[in-house]
CSV table of C-alpha atoms in Angstrom, one decimal:
chain,number,residue,atom,x,y,z
A,15,ASP,CA,-256.0,-86.1,11.9
A,16,ALA,CA,-256.7,-87.5,15.3
A,17,TRP,CA,-254.9,-90.8,14.8
A,18,GLY,CA,-251.6,-88.9,14.3
A,19,GLY,CA,-249.5,-91.4,12.2
A,20,ILE,CA,-250.4,-94.0,14.8
A,21,ASN,CA,-248.7,-97.4,14.0
A,22,PHE,CA,-248.9,-101.0,15.4
A,23,ASP,CA,-246.0,-100.5,17.5
A,24,ALA,CA,-247.6,-98.0,19.6
A,25,ASN,CA,-249.6,-100.4,21.6
A,26,LEU,CA,-252.8,-98.8,20.8
A,27,GLY,CA,-255.6,-100.4,23.0
A,28,GLY,CA,-253.3,-101.6,25.5
A,29,THR,CA,-255.3,-100.0,28.4
A,30,LEU,CA,-258.8,-98.5,27.9
A,31,ALA,CA,-260.8,-96.4,30.2
A,32,LEU,CA,-264.8,-96.2,29.7
A,33,SER,CA,-267.0,-93.6,31.3
A,34,PRO,CA,-269.8,-94.9,33.3
A,35,ASP,CA,-272.6,-94.0,30.8
A,36,GLY,CA,-270.5,-95.3,28.2
A,37,THR,CA,-270.4,-92.5,25.9
A,38,ALA,CA,-266.4,-91.7,26.5
A,39,ALA,CA,-263.4,-93.7,26.5
A,40,VAL,CA,-259.6,-92.9,26.9
A,41,VAL,CA,-257.5,-95.5,25.0
A,42,GLY,CA,-253.8,-95.7,25.6
A,43,ALA,CA,-251.0,-96.1,23.3
A,44,SER,CA,-248.0,-96.5,25.6
A,45,GLY,CA,-245.5,-97.3,22.6
A,46,ASP,CA,-246.4,-94.3,20.4
A,47,GLY,CA,-243.1,-92.6,19.3
A,48,GLU,CA,-244.5,-89.0,18.1
A,49,ALA,CA,-243.1,-87.4,21.2
A,50,GLY,CA,-239.9,-89.8,21.4
A,51,GLU,CA,-239.2,-93.3,21.2
A,52,GLN,CA,-242.0,-95.2,23.3
A,53,ALA,CA,-242.9,-92.0,25.0
A,54,GLY,CA,-246.6,-92.9,24.6
A,55,SER,CA,-249.9,-91.3,24.2
A,56,ALA,CA,-253.6,-91.8,24.7
A,57,PHE,CA,-256.6,-90.9,22.7
A,58,VAL,CA,-259.9,-89.6,23.8
A,59,PHE,CA,-263.2,-91.0,22.1
A,60,ARG,CA,-266.8,-89.8,22.4
A,61,GLU,CA,-269.8,-92.0,21.3
A,62,VAL,CA,-272.1,-89.8,19.2
A,63,GLY,CA,-275.1,-91.2,17.5
A,64,GLY,CA,-273.8,-94.9,17.9
A,65,ILE,CA,-270.5,-94.0,16.4
A,66,TRP,CA,-267.2,-93.6,18.2
A,67,ARG,CA,-265.3,-90.5,17.2
A,68,PRO,CA,-261.9,-89.5,17.9
A,69,MET,CA,-261.7,-86.3,19.6
A,70,ALA,CA,-258.3,-85.7,20.9
A,71,LYS,CA,-254.8,-87.2,21.1
A,72,LEU,CA,-252.8,-86.6,24.2
A,73,LEU,CA,-249.3,-86.3,24.9
A,74,ALA,CA,-247.2,-85.6,28.2
A,75,ASP,CA,-246.2,-81.9,28.1
A,76,ASP,CA,-242.6,-83.4,29.6
A,77,ALA,CA,-242.7,-86.2,27.0
A,78,ALA,CA,-239.4,-88.4,26.9
A,79,SER,CA,-238.4,-91.5,25.3
A,80,ASN,CA,-239.5,-94.7,27.4
A,81,ASP,CA,-241.9,-93.0,29.3
A,82,PHE,CA,-244.8,-95.1,28.3
A,83,PHE,CA,-247.6,-92.5,28.8
A,84,GLY,CA,-250.9,-94.2,28.4
A,85,LYS,CA,-249.7,-97.3,30.1
A,86,ILE,CA,-252.5,-96.7,32.3
A,87,VAL,CA,-255.5,-94.6,32.0
A,88,VAL,CA,-258.7,-93.3,33.9
A,89,LEU,CA,-261.6,-91.0,33.5
A,90,GLY,CA,-261.9,-88.8,36.4
A,91,PRO,CA,-265.3,-88.1,37.8
A,92,GLU,CA,-266.3,-85.4,35.4
A,93,ARG,CA,-265.2,-87.5,32.5
A,94,SER,CA,-261.8,-85.6,32.4
A,95,PRO,CA,-259.1,-88.2,30.9
A,96,SER,CA,-256.2,-88.6,33.1
A,97,PRO,CA,-253.5,-90.7,31.3
A,98,THR,CA,-250.8,-91.8,34.1
A,99,PRO,CA,-247.1,-92.4,33.4
A,100,ILE,CA,-245.5,-95.5,35.0
A,101,PRO,CA,-243.5,-94.3,38.2
A,102,GLU,CA,-239.7,-94.4,37.7
């Protein structure tokens, strides 16, 4: 499923980026441990007919423990999600 077994330790919703038209959102989950302890992830949602639907779960291609991927999220000009890892 799109939630990928997310748990409360994942910090889901710690960050949020909303499109200017209010129909797309990226929600960070910087503590998600699917790809490594606190490697992080982000979720893409779309509003369809008044209901927010999960569309995708994003993980870093090079995910590693303590990356905190999704701690900062933005939506690009074409509503493309850009979860940004914290610089080292």
